[in-house]
Amino acid sequence: MSTPIRFDLTQKDIPTHWYNLLPDFPVPLPPPLHPGTKEPVTPDLMAAIFPMNLIRQEMSAENRVPIPDEVRDIYALWRPTPLLRALRLEKALDTPAHIYYKYEGVSPGGSHKLNTAVPQAYFNKQAGTRHIATETGAGQWGSCLALACKLFGLDCKVFMVRVSFHQKPYRKLMMQTWGAKVYPSPSHETEFGRKMLHQDADCPGSLGIAISEAIETTVKTPDTKYSLGSVLNHVCLHQTVIGQESLKQMEIAGEYPDVVIGCAGGGSNFAGIAFPFVERNLKKGAKTRIVAVEPSSCPSMTRGEYRYDFGDTGGMTPLMKMYTLGNDFMPPSIHAGGLRYHGMAPTVSHLYHEKLIEAVAVPQEEVFEAALKFAGTEGTIPAPESSHAIARAITEAEAAKKEGKKRVILFNLSGHGMLDLTAYDEYMNG
Ligand SMILES: *Cc1c(COP(=O)(O)O)cnc(C)c1O
C-alpha cells in the first residue's frame, strides 16, 4: 500500500473543551495593569467593552473550559480540519524528515480566525449583546467575525483600514455578503475618525486608528461590545481546538512531533497548535521543541523588549506584559498583513520569556520561496502569513538532512492564499 498522507477524524472528535494554559504556567502570568493606577485590572473595568462571560474566560483558572454544543455544532461545518503528511514536499527536499501540517484554511472564512469568532459571537449573544464592533486590516478577522455574527443574529460593524478597503475589495465583499456594515477607517461614523479626516482628507488609515474607532463606537452605542481576533487569553484559548485535534491525528499517524511550528502575528494560531503540546512537555515529560515564526520586518519576540505596553496605538487598552516593538512602531507594509502587529500575546510572550518555546524571524523573500515550493508540491496555495511556518519547516527538514536523521515536524497552515494572489503577483513579477 502507498504511504498514508491523510489522518482524518470525524465530527464526534471535535474537542469538547478548550485547553487553558493559564493555571499550568510554572511562573504565574503577569496580569494586565490599569494605565493610570498601575494596579491589576478588575473584571468590571473590562466590562465596558467585553461581556462578563468572556472576561471570566480571559482570567480563568480552570484547566479545561467546556465548548457549548451550539459552538461545536457550528465548528462541525469545517472541523475537524485535515492533518496531512507533506510527502511530496519531503521528496522535493530529499529529506529524512517527516513533515506534517494541520490545515485551517478549510474554514468558510479561509483561516483559523473563525475558531474564535464563533464562540465570541455566541457568548456575546448569551450576554444580551446586540451589536459588535471591531477593526480589521486586510479583512481576515472582519470576514470571520461577520459570518459568526450572522449565524447568531448579531449586528456587526467593521472598521476596515481605508487603503485595504479600496485596494483589497474581496474580503470587504465577503463581510457584506455575510451582512456586516463595513466602514473605511478613518470614517465619518466616529468623532475620532472625523478628527483624523479633518486633519487629512486622504488619510490611508491604520490598525491603530481603526481600533480607536471600534472602541469609541462600543462605548457610545447601547448593547454594543468590542471583539478582538488575536492577542487576548480567551482568543488563544479558543484556538486550542487546533492542537488538540492534531494530538489525536498524530496518534493515528503513529508519530509524535519533535518540533511544532506556527507563524506568529498576535500569537493566536501559534497558541492554538502549540499550547496542547506545551501541556505534554510540562506534564508528561515530552521534549517537543516549539517554534514561533515572525517576519524579520516585524520581529516583536526576536528583537523587541519584554515589558508592559499598550495593545493599541492610541493607548486606550490596559497595559499588557509582552514582547513589544513599542505601541508607536509602524511596521513596513509587508504582504503578510496579519503579522504586522507591534506586540505578542502575553501568554506566548511569557512562554518565550520562560524559555519554554523558541522564536525565529524569517525574511519575506525566503517566505515566498517556501510558499511556491509548497504550492508546487502539496497543491494548496498558502496564505503569506502561514508561509512563515512553511519556511521554518523547510529549514528544519534541511537540518535533518544534514544530520542524516529523521525528524518529525508539524506545522500549522493557518489559512489559504487565494485572496492574496496579488502578493504572489508582486513577488513573481519583481
Ligand atoms: C490573522 C492571521 C494570522 C496571524 O494572526 P495570529 O493571531 O498570530 O494567528 C496568521 N495566519 C492567517 C492566515 C491569518 O489570517
Coordinates of C-alpha atoms and ligand atoms in Angstrom, one line a residue:
M1 CA 0.0 0.0 0.0
S2 CA 1.2 3.5 -0.6
T3 CA 2.2 5.7 2.3
P4 CA -0.8 7.3 4.1
I5 CA -0.9 11.1 3.9
R6 CA -4.3 12.0 5.5
F7 CA -5.2 11.3 9.1
D8 CA -8.9 12.1 9.3
L9 CA -11.2 12.5 12.3
T10 CA -15.0 12.6 12.4
Q11 CA -17.5 15.1 13.8
K12 CA -17.5 13.3 17.2
D13 CA -13.8 14.0 17.5
I14 CA -14.3 17.8 17.7
P15 CA -12.9 18.7 21.1
T16 CA -15.5 19.1 23.9
H17 CA -13.2 21.6 25.9
W18 CA -10.7 24.3 25.2
Y19 CA -7.4 23.9 26.9
N20 CA -6.5 26.8 29.2
L21 CA -2.7 27.2 29.8
L22 CA -3.0 29.9 32.5
P23 CA -3.1 27.5 35.6
D24 CA -0.2 25.4 34.1
F25 CA 2.4 28.2 33.9
P26 CA 5.3 27.3 36.2
V27 CA 5.6 31.0 36.9
P28 CA 2.3 32.9 37.0
L29 CA 1.4 35.1 34.0
P30 CA 1.9 38.8 34.9
P31 CA -1.6 40.4 35.0
P32 CA -2.8 43.3 32.7
L33 CA -2.5 46.7 34.5
H34 CA -4.6 49.8 34.6
P35 CA -2.6 52.5 32.8
G36 CA -3.5 55.1 35.5
T37 CA -3.2 53.3 38.8
K38 CA -0.8 50.6 37.6
E39 CA -2.9 48.1 39.6
P40 CA -4.1 44.8 38.0
V41 CA -7.3 45.5 36.0
T42 CA -10.5 44.2 37.6
P43 CA -13.3 42.4 35.6
D44 CA -15.7 45.3 36.0
L45 CA -13.2 47.6 34.2
M46 CA -13.2 45.4 31.2
A47 CA -17.0 45.1 31.2
A48 CA -17.3 48.4 29.3
I49 CA -16.1 46.7 26.2
F50 CA -16.4 42.9 26.7
P51 CA -19.2 40.7 28.0
M52 CA -18.6 39.2 31.5
N53 CA -18.7 35.5 30.3
L54 CA -15.7 36.2 28.0
I55 CA -13.9 38.2 30.8
R56 CA -14.2 35.2 33.0
Q57 CA -12.6 33.1 30.3
E58 CA -9.9 35.7 30.0
M59 CA -9.0 35.2 33.6
S60 CA -10.0 31.6 34.1
A61 CA -8.1 29.3 36.5
E62 CA -9.8 26.2 35.1
N63 CA -7.6 23.9 33.0
R64 CA -10.5 22.8 30.8
V65 CA -13.2 25.2 29.6
P66 CA -16.3 23.5 28.1
I67 CA -17.2 24.2 24.5
P68 CA -21.0 24.8 24.3
D69 CA -22.9 22.4 22.0
E70 CA -24.1 25.3 19.8
V71 CA -20.5 26.2 19.1
R72 CA -19.5 22.6 18.4
D73 CA -22.4 22.3 16.0
I74 CA -21.1 25.3 14.0
Y75 CA -17.5 24.0 14.3
A76 CA -18.8 20.9 12.5
L77 CA -19.2 23.0 9.3
W78 CA -15.4 22.7 8.8
R79 CA -14.0 20.8 11.8
P80 CA -12.2 18.6 12.5
T81 CA -9.7 20.1 10.0
P82 CA -7.4 17.9 8.0
L83 CA -3.9 16.9 9.1
L84 CA -1.7 15.8 6.2
R85 CA 1.7 14.5 5.7
A86 CA 3.6 16.6 3.1
L87 CA 5.1 13.6 1.4
R88 CA 5.7 15.4 -1.9
L89 CA 7.4 18.3 -0.2
E90 CA 9.6 15.8 1.7
K91 CA 10.6 14.2 -1.6
A92 CA 11.4 17.5 -3.2
L93 CA 13.6 18.4 -0.3
D94 CA 15.1 14.9 -0.3
T95 CA 15.0 14.9 3.5
P96 CA 14.7 12.0 6.0
A97 CA 12.3 14.3 8.0
H98 CA 8.6 13.6 8.1
I99 CA 6.6 16.8 7.6
Y100 CA 3.0 17.1 8.8
Y101 CA 0.7 20.1 8.5
K102 CA -2.6 21.0 10.1
Y103 CA -4.8 22.8 7.6
E104 CA -7.1 25.6 9.0
G105 CA -7.8 27.1 5.5
V106 CA -10.8 24.9 5.1
S107 CA -13.0 27.1 7.2
P108 CA -15.6 29.2 5.4
G109 CA -13.5 32.3 6.3
G110 CA -10.4 30.7 4.9
S111 CA -8.4 30.8 8.2
H112 CA -8.2 29.7 11.8
K113 CA -9.8 33.0 12.9
L114 CA -13.3 31.6 12.7
N115 CA -12.4 29.2 15.6
T116 CA -12.7 32.2 18.0
A117 CA -15.2 34.4 16.0
V118 CA -17.9 31.8 16.6
P119 CA -17.6 31.4 20.4
Q120 CA -17.1 35.2 20.7
A121 CA -20.4 35.8 18.9
Y122 CA -22.1 33.0 20.9
F123 CA -21.0 34.3 24.3
N124 CA -22.0 37.9 23.3
K125 CA -25.4 36.6 22.3
Q126 CA -25.8 34.8 25.6
A127 CA -24.9 38.0 27.4
G128 CA -27.5 40.1 25.6
T129 CA -25.2 42.0 23.2
R130 CA -27.0 43.1 20.1
H131 CA -24.2 44.9 18.1
I132 CA -20.5 44.0 17.8
A133 CA -17.8 46.5 16.7
T134 CA -14.4 45.5 15.5
E135 CA -11.5 46.6 13.3
T136 CA -9.8 44.7 10.5
G137 CA -6.7 45.3 8.4
A138 CA -6.9 43.3 5.2
G139 CA -10.1 41.7 6.3
Q140 CA -9.3 38.2 7.5
W141 CA -10.6 38.9 11.0
G142 CA -13.5 41.1 9.9
S143 CA -14.8 38.5 7.5
C144 CA -14.7 35.6 10.1
L145 CA -16.5 37.8 12.7
A146 CA -19.1 38.9 10.1
L147 CA -20.0 35.3 9.4
A148 CA -20.1 34.4 13.2
C149 CA -22.4 37.4 13.9
K150 CA -24.7 36.4 11.0
L151 CA -25.1 32.9 12.4
F152 CA -26.1 34.2 15.8
G153 CA -28.3 37.1 14.5
L154 CA -25.9 39.9 15.8
D155 CA -25.4 43.2 14.0
C156 CA -21.7 43.6 13.0
K157 CA -19.8 46.8 12.4
V158 CA -16.3 46.6 10.9
F159 CA -13.8 49.5 10.7
M160 CA -11.5 48.5 7.8
V161 CA -8.2 50.2 7.2
R162 CA -9.0 52.6 4.3
V163 CA -6.2 51.6 1.9
S164 CA -7.3 47.9 2.2
F165 CA -10.9 48.8 1.8
H166 CA -10.2 50.3 -1.6
Q167 CA -7.3 48.1 -2.7
K168 CA -8.5 44.7 -1.4
P169 CA -12.2 44.6 -2.1
Y170 CA -12.8 40.8 -1.9
R171 CA -12.8 40.3 1.9
K172 CA -14.9 43.5 2.2
L173 CA -17.4 41.8 -0.2
M174 CA -17.3 38.6 2.0
M175 CA -18.2 40.7 5.0
Q176 CA -21.0 42.4 3.2
T177 CA -22.2 39.0 1.8
W178 CA -22.5 37.9 5.5
G179 CA -24.4 41.1 6.4
A180 CA -21.8 43.2 8.1
K181 CA -21.6 47.0 7.8
V182 CA -18.1 47.9 6.6
Y183 CA -16.6 51.4 7.0
P184 CA -13.3 52.6 5.5
S185 CA -11.3 53.8 8.5
P186 CA -10.9 56.7 9.3
S187 CA -14.7 57.1 8.8
H188 CA -17.3 59.7 9.4
E189 CA -19.0 57.4 11.9
T190 CA -16.9 58.4 14.9
E191 CA -15.6 61.6 16.4
F192 CA -12.1 60.2 16.3
G193 CA -12.5 59.3 12.6
R194 CA -13.9 62.7 11.8
K195 CA -11.0 64.3 13.5
M196 CA -8.5 62.3 11.5
L197 CA -10.3 63.1 8.3
H198 CA -10.4 66.8 9.2
Q199 CA -6.6 66.7 9.6
D200 CA -6.0 64.8 6.4
A201 CA -8.9 64.0 4.0
D202 CA -6.8 61.4 2.2
C203 CA -5.6 59.6 5.4
P204 CA -4.9 56.0 4.4
G205 CA -5.8 54.7 7.9
S206 CA -4.0 52.2 10.2
L207 CA -5.0 49.4 12.5
G208 CA -4.4 51.7 15.5
I209 CA -6.9 54.3 14.1
A210 CA -9.5 51.5 13.3
I211 CA -9.2 50.1 16.9
S212 CA -9.9 53.5 18.3
E213 CA -13.0 53.9 16.1
A214 CA -14.3 50.4 17.1
I215 CA -13.8 51.1 20.8
E216 CA -15.4 54.6 20.5
T217 CA -18.4 53.0 18.8
T218 CA -18.6 50.3 21.5
V219 CA -18.7 52.7 24.5
K220 CA -21.1 55.2 22.8
T221 CA -23.7 52.7 21.4
P222 CA -26.1 50.8 23.7
D223 CA -25.9 47.0 23.7
T224 CA -22.6 47.1 21.8
K225 CA -19.4 45.2 22.6
Y226 CA -16.0 45.1 21.1
S227 CA -14.3 42.0 19.7
L228 CA -10.6 41.2 19.1
G229 CA -9.2 38.5 16.8
S230 CA -5.9 37.7 18.5
V231 CA -3.6 38.5 21.4
L232 CA -6.0 38.1 24.3
N233 CA -6.1 35.0 26.6
H234 CA -9.6 33.9 25.6
V235 CA -8.8 34.2 21.9
C236 CA -5.7 31.9 22.3
L237 CA -7.9 29.6 24.4
H238 CA -10.5 29.2 21.7
Q239 CA -7.8 28.3 19.2
T240 CA -6.6 25.3 21.2
V241 CA -9.0 23.1 19.2
I242 CA -6.2 23.1 16.6
G243 CA -3.6 21.5 18.8
Q244 CA -6.0 19.1 20.5
E245 CA -7.1 17.6 17.1
S246 CA -3.5 17.5 16.0
L247 CA -2.6 15.3 19.0
K248 CA -5.2 12.8 18.0
Q249 CA -4.3 12.9 14.4
M250 CA -0.5 12.4 15.1
E251 CA -1.5 9.4 17.2
I252 CA -3.3 8.0 14.1
A253 CA -0.2 8.7 12.1
G254 CA 1.8 6.7 14.7
E255 CA 4.3 9.5 15.3
Y256 CA 4.9 12.3 17.8
P257 CA 6.4 15.6 16.7
D258 CA 10.0 16.6 17.5
V259 CA 9.2 20.1 16.6
V260 CA 5.9 22.1 16.3
I261 CA 5.8 25.3 14.3
G262 CA 3.4 28.2 13.9
C263 CA 3.6 31.7 12.4
A264 CA 3.0 34.5 15.0
G265 CA 1.4 37.9 14.4
G266 CA -0.6 38.5 17.6
G267 CA 0.1 34.8 18.5
S268 CA -3.3 33.1 18.3
N269 CA -2.8 30.4 15.7
F270 CA 0.6 29.6 17.1
A271 CA -1.1 29.3 20.6
G272 CA -3.7 27.1 19.0
I273 CA -1.4 24.5 17.7
A274 CA 1.3 24.9 20.4
F275 CA -0.4 25.0 23.8
P276 CA -1.7 21.4 23.9
F277 CA 1.9 20.3 23.1
V278 CA 3.3 22.7 25.8
E279 CA 1.0 20.9 28.2
R280 CA 2.5 17.5 27.2
N281 CA 6.0 19.0 27.7
L282 CA 5.1 20.3 31.1
K283 CA 3.1 17.4 32.5
K284 CA 4.2 14.3 30.6
G285 CA 7.9 14.9 30.1
A286 CA 7.6 15.3 26.3
K287 CA 10.5 17.1 24.7
T288 CA 9.0 18.7 21.7
R289 CA 10.7 21.9 20.5
I290 CA 8.0 24.6 19.9
V291 CA 8.9 27.4 17.4
A292 CA 7.1 30.7 16.7
V293 CA 8.0 32.3 13.4
E294 CA 7.7 36.0 12.8
P295 CA 8.6 38.3 9.9
S296 CA 12.0 39.9 10.0
S297 CA 10.3 43.2 9.4
C298 CA 8.1 43.0 12.5
P299 CA 10.2 40.9 14.9
S300 CA 8.4 41.5 18.3
M301 CA 9.9 38.5 20.1
T302 CA 13.3 38.2 18.5
R303 CA 14.1 41.9 18.6
G304 CA 11.5 43.5 20.9
E305 CA 11.6 44.2 24.7
Y306 CA 9.6 42.3 27.3
R307 CA 7.8 45.0 29.2
Y308 CA 4.3 46.5 29.9
D309 CA 2.9 48.2 26.8
F310 CA -0.5 49.2 25.3
G311 CA -2.2 46.9 22.9
D312 CA -3.2 49.8 20.6
T313 CA -1.6 52.9 19.1
G314 CA -3.8 55.4 20.9
G315 CA -3.1 54.0 24.4
M316 CA -6.7 53.1 25.3
T317 CA -6.2 49.5 26.3
P318 CA -4.9 48.1 29.6
L319 CA -1.1 47.7 29.8
M320 CA -0.1 44.1 28.9
K321 CA 3.3 42.5 29.8
M322 CA 4.5 41.3 26.4
Y323 CA 7.3 41.4 23.9
T324 CA 6.8 44.6 22.0
L325 CA 8.4 46.9 19.4
G326 CA 6.6 49.8 21.1
N327 CA 3.0 50.7 20.5
D328 CA 4.0 53.5 18.1
F329 CA 6.0 51.1 16.0
M330 CA 5.0 51.4 12.3
P331 CA 5.6 48.0 10.6
P332 CA 6.6 48.3 7.0
S333 CA 3.8 47.2 4.6
I334 CA 4.7 43.6 4.0
H335 CA 2.4 41.1 2.3
A336 CA 1.7 39.1 5.4
G337 CA -0.6 41.8 6.7
G338 CA -1.8 39.5 9.5
L339 CA 1.6 39.5 11.1
R340 CA 2.0 43.3 11.3
Y341 CA 1.4 43.8 15.0
H342 CA 3.8 45.6 17.4
G343 CA 3.3 43.2 20.3
M344 CA 2.8 39.5 21.0
A345 CA 0.1 37.7 23.1
P346 CA 1.0 37.9 26.8
T347 CA 0.7 34.1 27.1
V348 CA 3.0 33.4 24.1
S349 CA 5.4 36.2 25.4
H350 CA 5.5 34.6 28.8
L351 CA 6.3 31.1 27.4
Y352 CA 9.2 32.6 25.4
H353 CA 10.5 34.6 28.4
E354 CA 10.4 31.4 30.5
K355 CA 12.3 29.6 27.6
L356 CA 9.5 27.1 27.1
I357 CA 9.3 27.9 23.4
E358 CA 11.7 29.3 20.7
A359 CA 11.2 32.2 18.3
V360 CA 12.8 32.9 14.9
A361 CA 12.4 35.6 12.3
V362 CA 12.3 34.9 8.6
P363 CA 12.7 37.5 5.7
Q364 CA 9.9 37.9 3.1
E365 CA 12.0 36.5 0.2
E366 CA 12.5 33.2 1.9
V367 CA 8.8 33.1 2.9
F368 CA 7.6 33.4 -0.7
E369 CA 10.2 30.9 -1.9
A370 CA 8.8 28.5 0.6
A371 CA 5.2 29.3 -0.4
L372 CA 5.9 28.5 -4.1
K373 CA 7.7 25.3 -3.1
F374 CA 4.8 24.2 -1.0
A375 CA 2.2 25.2 -3.6
G376 CA 4.1 23.3 -6.3
T377 CA 4.3 20.1 -4.3
E378 CA 1.3 19.9 -2.0
G379 CA -1.0 21.9 -4.2
T380 CA -2.6 24.3 -1.7
I381 CA -1.7 27.9 -2.2
P382 CA -0.8 29.1 1.4
A383 CA -1.5 32.5 3.0
P384 CA 1.6 34.6 3.1
E385 CA 1.3 34.6 7.0
S386 CA 1.2 30.8 7.1
S387 CA 4.1 30.6 4.7
H388 CA 6.4 31.8 7.5
A389 CA 5.7 28.5 9.2
I390 CA 6.4 26.6 6.0
A391 CA 9.7 28.4 5.6
R392 CA 10.8 27.2 9.1
A393 CA 9.5 23.7 8.5
I394 CA 11.8 23.5 5.4
T395 CA 14.8 24.8 7.4
E396 CA 14.1 22.1 10.0
A397 CA 13.8 19.4 7.3
E398 CA 17.1 20.6 5.7
A399 CA 18.8 20.4 9.1
A400 CA 17.6 16.8 9.5
K401 CA 19.1 16.0 6.1
K402 CA 22.5 17.4 7.1
E403 CA 22.3 15.3 10.3
G404 CA 21.2 12.3 8.3
K405 CA 18.5 11.7 10.9
K406 CA 14.7 11.5 10.9
R407 CA 12.9 14.5 12.5
V408 CA 9.1 14.7 12.9
I409 CA 7.9 18.2 12.0
L410 CA 4.4 19.5 12.5
F411 CA 3.3 23.0 11.4
N412 CA 0.1 24.9 11.3
L413 CA -1.1 26.1 7.9
S414 CA -3.3 28.8 9.3
G415 CA -5.0 29.8 6.0
H416 CA -5.1 29.7 2.3
G417 CA -3.8 32.4 0.0
M418 CA -6.5 32.5 -2.7
L419 CA -7.3 36.2 -1.8
D420 CA -3.6 37.1 -1.5
L421 CA -2.7 36.3 -5.1
T422 CA -1.7 40.0 -5.8
A423 CA 1.0 39.4 -3.2
Y424 CA 2.2 36.4 -5.2
D425 CA 2.0 38.5 -8.4
E426 CA 4.3 41.2 -6.9
Y427 CA 6.8 38.5 -5.7
M428 CA 6.8 36.6 -9.0
N429 CA 7.0 39.7 -11.2
G430 CA 9.6 41.6 -9.1
Ligands
LIG1 C1 -4.5 36.8 11.0 C2 -3.8 35.7 10.5 C3 -2.5 35.3 11.1 C4 -1.9 36.0 12.3 O1 -2.6 36.1 13.4 P1 -2.3 35.2 14.8 O2 -3.2 35.8 15.8 O3 -0.8 35.4 15.1 O4 -2.6 33.8 14.4 C5 -1.9 34.1 10.6 N1 -2.4 33.5 9.6 C6 -3.5 33.8 8.9 C7 -4.0 33.1 7.7 C8 -4.2 34.9 9.4 O5 -5.4 35.3 8.8

